[in-house]
Coordinates of C-alpha atoms in Angstrom, one line a residue:
M1 CA 141.6 57.9 133.8
K2 CA 145.0 59.0 132.5
F3 CA 145.7 60.1 128.9
Q4 CA 149.3 60.4 128.0
L5 CA 150.5 62.0 124.8
L6 CA 153.6 60.2 123.6
H7 CA 154.3 61.5 120.0
T8 CA 153.1 64.1 117.6
D9 CA 153.5 64.3 113.8
S10 CA 155.6 67.2 112.5
G11 CA 153.5 67.5 109.3
S12 CA 150.0 67.3 110.8
K13 CA 148.1 67.3 114.1
A14 CA 148.3 63.5 114.3
R15 CA 149.3 62.2 117.7
V16 CA 150.0 58.9 119.5
G17 CA 148.9 58.4 123.1
E18 CA 147.9 56.0 125.8
L19 CA 144.5 55.9 127.5
H20 CA 144.6 54.1 130.9
T21 CA 141.5 52.4 132.2
D22 CA 140.9 49.8 134.9
H23 CA 140.5 47.2 132.2
G24 CA 143.7 48.0 130.4
I25 CA 145.7 50.5 128.4
I26 CA 144.4 51.7 125.0
E27 CA 146.9 52.8 122.4
T28 CA 145.7 55.7 120.3
P29 CA 144.8 56.4 117.5
I30 CA 142.5 53.4 117.9
F31 CA 139.6 51.9 116.1
M32 CA 136.9 50.3 118.3
P33 CA 134.8 47.4 116.9
V34 CA 131.1 47.9 117.4
G35 CA 129.3 45.3 119.5
T36 CA 125.9 46.9 119.7
A37 CA 124.1 44.2 121.6
G38 CA 127.1 43.0 123.6
T39 CA 128.7 41.2 120.7
V40 CA 130.6 42.1 117.6
K41 CA 128.5 40.5 114.9
A42 CA 129.8 37.2 113.5
V43 CA 133.0 37.5 115.5
H44 CA 134.0 35.4 118.6
Q45 CA 135.6 37.2 121.6
R46 CA 138.7 34.9 121.1
E47 CA 139.1 36.2 117.6
L48 CA 138.8 39.8 118.8
R49 CA 141.6 39.2 121.3
E50 CA 143.9 37.0 119.3
D51 CA 143.3 37.5 115.5
I52 CA 142.1 41.1 115.5
N53 CA 143.9 42.4 118.6
A54 CA 141.1 44.7 119.5
Q55 CA 141.9 46.9 122.5
I56 CA 138.4 48.2 123.3
I57 CA 134.9 47.4 121.9
L58 CA 131.6 49.2 122.0
G59 CA 128.2 48.4 123.4
N60 CA 125.0 50.3 123.1
T61 CA 122.8 51.6 125.9
Y62 CA 119.5 51.5 124.0
H63 CA 119.9 47.9 122.7
L64 CA 121.3 46.5 126.0
Y65 CA 118.6 48.2 128.0
L66 CA 115.9 46.5 125.9
R67 CA 117.7 43.2 125.7
P68 CA 118.9 41.4 127.8
G69 CA 117.8 44.1 130.2
L70 CA 119.4 45.7 133.2
D71 CA 118.3 43.0 135.7
T72 CA 120.2 40.4 133.8
L73 CA 123.3 42.6 133.3
E74 CA 123.4 43.5 137.0
K75 CA 123.0 39.9 138.1
A76 CA 125.8 38.9 135.8
G77 CA 128.1 41.6 137.3
G78 CA 128.0 44.0 134.3
L79 CA 128.7 43.7 130.6
H80 CA 132.3 42.6 131.0
A81 CA 131.3 39.6 133.1
F82 CA 128.2 38.9 130.9
N83 CA 130.0 38.7 127.5
G84 CA 133.5 37.6 128.8
W85 CA 135.4 40.6 127.4
K86 CA 138.1 41.5 129.9
K87 CA 139.4 44.6 128.1
P88 CA 137.9 48.1 128.1
I89 CA 134.3 48.8 126.8
L90 CA 132.7 52.0 125.7
T91 CA 128.9 52.4 125.7
D92 CA 127.1 54.9 123.4
S93 CA 124.3 56.6 125.3
G94 CA 121.5 55.7 122.8
G95 CA 121.2 59.2 121.4
Y96 CA 122.0 58.0 117.8
Q97 CA 119.4 55.2 118.1
V98 CA 116.8 57.7 119.3
F99 CA 117.7 59.8 116.3
S100 CA 117.3 56.9 113.9
L101 CA 113.9 56.1 115.4
S102 CA 112.6 59.6 114.4
H103 CA 109.2 58.1 113.5
K104 CA 108.9 56.4 116.8
R105 CA 110.1 59.0 119.3
K106 CA 109.2 62.4 120.8
L107 CA 111.8 64.8 122.2
T108 CA 111.0 67.1 125.1
E109 CA 113.1 69.0 127.6
E110 CA 112.7 66.1 130.0
G111 CA 114.2 63.6 127.5
A112 CA 113.2 61.3 124.7
T113 CA 110.1 59.0 124.6
F114 CA 110.5 56.2 122.1
Q115 CA 108.9 52.9 121.0
S116 CA 110.9 49.8 121.2
H117 CA 111.8 48.3 117.8
I118 CA 111.3 44.9 119.4
D119 CA 107.8 45.0 120.7
G120 CA 106.5 48.5 120.4
S121 CA 106.6 49.2 124.1
R122 CA 107.1 52.8 125.1
H123 CA 110.1 54.0 127.1
L124 CA 111.5 57.3 128.4
F125 CA 115.3 58.1 128.3
T126 CA 116.2 61.1 130.4
P127 CA 119.8 62.2 131.0
E128 CA 119.6 60.9 134.5
R129 CA 118.1 57.6 133.4
V130 CA 120.8 57.1 130.7
M131 CA 123.5 57.6 133.4
D132 CA 121.8 55.1 135.6
I133 CA 121.6 52.6 132.8
Q134 CA 125.2 52.9 131.9
R135 CA 126.2 52.5 135.5
S136 CA 124.3 49.1 135.4
I137 CA 125.9 48.1 132.1
G138 CA 129.3 48.9 133.6
A139 CA 131.3 50.2 130.6
D140 CA 134.7 51.9 131.3
I141 CA 133.8 54.9 129.2
I142 CA 130.2 56.1 129.0
M143 CA 128.6 58.8 126.9
A144 CA 126.4 61.7 127.7
F145 CA 122.9 61.7 126.3
D146 CA 122.5 63.9 123.3
E147 CA 120.4 64.6 120.3
C148 CA 122.1 63.7 117.0
T149 CA 120.9 66.2 114.5
P150 CA 119.9 65.0 111.0
Y151 CA 121.6 66.2 107.8
P152 CA 120.6 68.4 106.3
C153 CA 118.9 70.6 108.9
D154 CA 118.4 74.4 109.1
F155 CA 120.4 76.6 111.4
N156 CA 117.7 77.2 114.0
Y157 CA 117.0 73.4 114.4
A158 CA 120.7 72.7 114.8
K159 CA 121.0 75.6 117.3
N160 CA 118.0 74.5 119.4
S161 CA 119.2 70.9 119.3
M162 CA 122.7 71.8 120.4
E163 CA 121.4 73.9 123.3
L164 CA 119.2 71.0 124.4
T165 CA 122.2 68.7 124.2
H166 CA 124.2 71.1 126.4
R167 CA 121.4 71.3 129.0
W168 CA 121.2 67.5 129.0
L169 CA 124.9 67.3 129.5
K170 CA 124.7 69.4 132.7
R171 CA 122.1 67.0 134.0
C172 CA 124.3 64.0 132.9
I173 CA 127.3 65.4 134.8
K174 CA 125.2 66.0 138.0
R175 CA 123.8 62.5 137.9
F176 CA 127.2 61.0 137.2
C177 CA 128.7 62.8 140.2
E178 CA 125.8 61.7 142.4
T179 CA 126.3 58.0 141.7
E180 CA 129.0 55.4 142.0
P181 CA 130.2 52.6 139.8
K182 CA 128.5 49.3 140.6
F183 CA 131.2 46.7 139.8
G184 CA 134.4 47.8 141.6
Y185 CA 136.1 49.7 138.8
R186 CA 136.0 53.3 137.6
Q187 CA 133.8 54.7 134.8
F188 CA 134.5 57.9 132.9
L189 CA 132.0 60.2 131.2
F190 CA 132.6 61.8 127.8
P191 CA 130.4 64.7 126.6
I192 CA 129.4 65.0 122.9
I193 CA 129.8 68.1 120.7
Q194 CA 127.0 68.8 118.3
G195 CA 126.1 71.7 115.9
S196 CA 125.6 70.0 112.6
T197 CA 127.8 71.5 109.8
F198 CA 127.5 75.1 111.0
P199 CA 131.0 76.4 112.0
D200 CA 129.6 78.9 114.6
L201 CA 127.6 76.2 116.3
R202 CA 130.4 73.7 116.3
K203 CA 132.8 76.3 117.8
Q204 CA 130.3 77.2 120.5
S205 CA 129.6 73.5 121.3
A206 CA 133.3 72.6 121.4
E207 CA 134.0 75.5 123.8
F208 CA 131.1 74.6 126.0
V209 CA 132.1 70.9 126.1
A210 CA 135.7 71.7 126.8
S211 CA 134.7 74.0 129.7
Q212 CA 133.1 71.0 131.5
D213 CA 136.6 69.6 132.0
L214 CA 135.5 65.9 131.7
F215 CA 137.8 62.9 131.1
G216 CA 137.6 63.0 127.3
N217 CA 135.5 64.6 124.5
A218 CA 133.5 63.2 121.7
I219 CA 132.4 64.7 118.3
G220 CA 128.9 63.6 117.3
G221 CA 126.5 64.4 114.6
L222 CA 128.9 63.7 111.7
S223 CA 128.9 60.9 109.2
V224 CA 125.1 61.2 108.9
G225 CA 125.0 62.0 105.2
E226 CA 127.0 65.2 104.9
P227 CA 129.8 65.5 102.2
A228 CA 133.2 64.3 103.5
E229 CA 134.6 67.8 103.0
E230 CA 132.1 69.2 105.5
M231 CA 132.9 66.4 108.0
Y232 CA 136.6 67.1 107.7
A233 CA 136.1 70.9 108.1
M234 CA 134.0 70.4 111.3
T235 CA 136.4 67.9 112.7
D236 CA 139.4 70.1 112.1
L237 CA 137.6 73.1 113.6
V238 CA 136.6 71.2 116.8
C239 CA 140.0 69.6 117.3
A240 CA 141.7 73.0 117.3
I241 CA 139.5 74.0 120.3
L242 CA 139.5 70.8 122.4
P243 CA 142.3 70.5 125.0
E244 CA 145.4 68.6 123.8
N245 CA 145.7 66.6 127.0
K246 CA 142.4 64.7 126.6
P247 CA 141.3 62.0 124.2
R248 CA 139.2 63.0 121.2
Y249 CA 136.6 60.6 119.9
L250 CA 135.0 61.0 116.5
M251 CA 131.8 59.0 116.6
G252 CA 130.6 56.7 113.9
V253 CA 133.5 57.3 111.4
G254 CA 134.1 55.7 109.0
T255 CA 135.9 54.5 105.9
P256 CA 139.7 53.8 106.1
V257 CA 140.3 57.1 104.3
N258 CA 138.0 59.0 106.7
I259 CA 140.0 57.6 109.6
L260 CA 143.4 58.6 108.2
E261 CA 142.2 62.1 107.3
S262 CA 140.7 62.6 110.8
I263 CA 143.8 61.2 112.5
A264 CA 145.7 64.1 110.7
F265 CA 143.3 66.6 112.5
G266 CA 144.2 65.1 115.9
V267 CA 141.4 62.6 116.5
D268 CA 142.3 59.7 118.8
M269 CA 139.3 57.3 118.8
F270 CA 137.0 55.9 116.1
D271 CA 134.1 53.5 115.8
C272 CA 132.0 52.4 112.9
V273 CA 129.8 49.4 111.9
M274 CA 131.3 49.6 108.3
P275 CA 133.9 46.8 108.6
T276 CA 131.4 44.2 109.8
R277 CA 128.3 45.5 108.0
N278 CA 130.2 45.6 104.7
A279 CA 131.8 42.2 105.4
R280 CA 128.4 40.6 105.7
H281 CA 127.6 42.0 102.1
G282 CA 130.9 40.6 100.8
L283 CA 132.9 43.9 100.7
I284 CA 136.5 43.3 101.7
F285 CA 139.0 46.1 102.7
T286 CA 142.6 45.5 101.6
W287 CA 145.8 47.5 101.4
D288 CA 145.2 47.6 97.6
G289 CA 141.6 48.8 97.7
I290 CA 138.1 47.4 98.2
L291 CA 136.9 44.2 96.5
N292 CA 133.5 42.7 96.2
I293 CA 134.1 39.0 96.9
K294 CA 130.8 38.1 95.3
N295 CA 132.0 39.2 91.8
E296 CA 132.6 36.5 89.2
K297 CA 136.2 37.7 88.7
W298 CA 137.2 36.0 92.0
K299 CA 135.7 32.6 91.2
N300 CA 139.1 31.0 90.3
D301 CA 141.4 33.3 92.2
F302 CA 143.1 31.2 94.8
S303 CA 145.3 34.0 96.3
P304 CA 144.6 35.3 99.8
L305 CA 142.0 38.0 100.4
D306 CA 144.7 40.7 100.6
A307 CA 147.1 40.4 97.7
S308 CA 149.5 42.7 99.4
G309 CA 150.7 39.8 101.4
K310 CA 149.1 40.9 104.6
S311 CA 146.5 38.2 105.1
Y312 CA 144.3 38.4 108.3
V313 CA 143.0 34.8 108.0
D314 CA 144.7 31.5 107.2
N315 CA 146.0 31.4 103.6
E316 CA 143.7 28.4 103.0
Y317 CA 140.9 30.9 102.8
S318 CA 141.4 32.1 99.3
K319 CA 139.3 34.6 97.4
S320 CA 137.8 31.7 95.5
Y321 CA 136.8 29.9 98.6
V322 CA 135.3 32.9 100.4
R323 CA 133.4 33.8 97.2
H324 CA 132.0 30.2 97.2
L325 CA 130.9 30.6 100.8
F326 CA 128.9 33.7 100.0
S327 CA 127.5 32.1 96.9
S328 CA 126.3 29.2 99.0
N329 CA 125.0 31.4 101.8
E330 CA 127.3 29.8 104.3
L331 CA 127.7 31.8 107.5
L332 CA 131.4 31.1 107.5
G333 CA 131.8 33.6 104.7
S334 CA 130.5 36.5 106.8
M335 CA 132.6 35.4 109.7
I336 CA 135.9 35.3 107.7
A337 CA 135.1 38.6 106.0
S338 CA 134.3 40.3 109.3
V339 CA 137.5 39.1 111.0
H340 CA 139.5 40.2 108.0
N341 CA 137.9 43.7 107.8
L342 CA 138.3 44.4 111.5
A343 CA 141.8 43.1 111.5
F344 CA 142.6 45.4 108.6
Y345 CA 141.1 48.4 110.4
L346 CA 143.1 47.6 113.6
D347 CA 146.3 47.1 111.5
L348 CA 145.6 50.4 109.7
V349 CA 145.6 52.4 113.0
E350 CA 148.6 50.5 114.3
E351 CA 150.5 51.4 111.2
A352 CA 149.4 55.0 111.6
R353 CA 150.8 55.0 115.1
Q354 CA 154.1 53.7 113.8
Q355 CA 154.2 56.3 111.1
I356 CA 153.5 59.1 113.6
K357 CA 156.3 57.9 115.8
S358 CA 158.6 57.8 112.9
G359 CA 157.6 61.3 111.7
T360 CA 156.5 60.0 108.4
F361 CA 152.7 60.0 108.8
S362 CA 151.8 62.8 106.4
N363 CA 153.7 61.5 103.4
W364 CA 152.5 57.9 104.1
K365 CA 148.9 59.1 104.4
S366 CA 149.1 61.1 101.2
K367 CA 150.3 58.1 99.2
L368 CA 147.8 55.7 100.8
V369 CA 144.4 57.5 100.6
G370 CA 143.9 57.0 96.9
Q371 CA 144.9 53.4 97.0
L372 CA 142.5 52.5 99.9
S373 CA 139.4 53.9 98.2
R374 CA 139.8 52.3 94.8
R375 CA 137.6 49.4 93.7
L376 CA 139.4 46.3 92.6

């Protein structure tokens, strides 16, 4: 995998790059739509390609392991062949899902034992097993197995968890190096930095992860309930330690403002369920702010969803019509809103890339952050 830095912003640490994989080139900074179970909810692959212009999507090891299962995925020829997505894919290792199943899992040095949320069956994820599963899924970028610490947690818990994640990482690397891709194209392993919101731990974890000299580096354990200021402080600290010649991935982040602020710290890759999850509840992201399409005020508003003039769906889909779809519980409402929100996120990072190239990113961001977070 080749990562090429093309531009840097004079007023911040923001940068533009290209990440080369066997399924295509990814322009960074980039937002990656989340397709947990092999599909981005309520969005067709054709829309991802043509309307949203997604360059890479995510799958999840935990969910795909349980359903459809590795036997089906291997017979299909991997996730790309199974879901028809020809561009790059990244798979999360399942560490966050194990974290979210705290009442149904047990952590040991060996790994994590958990109960399936589907049928209650018990399973063991070890670092080695997670590498094997991601070989079978066949994503271009695969993640090391980690423990995502809760917020808040005390220093000793965060320290022990981080050290466990580091030991698991060494086992992931060993297994990754002992095995080969299954479907004729290369896969690349990213480690994950932990340490909660403790600067000393984050520094230690970033230094350890950087020393492993893998293909890229991820920042985990943030956007789990901590104040935005703490998330930004940890992100800034970590990016100052990580090598400049490798992509930096901030996991699970976030709002449009979170993304812009983190780009300024030097982050290259983002993912979050927010665009599609919020869309299914009628929350629409626009260049003027956030609107709740279910509100009565939009009942007779026949303007496009984004009044700025940048409309991501056909103009025939007015605020009034989309509100009607939600009021009538029509599935098309969630579909239109999901395509719109994802397209907005992808347009946001594309515009950020252009601003960085022009040397105007910092001023542009400063003017935009207050606008994007206001409620319409």
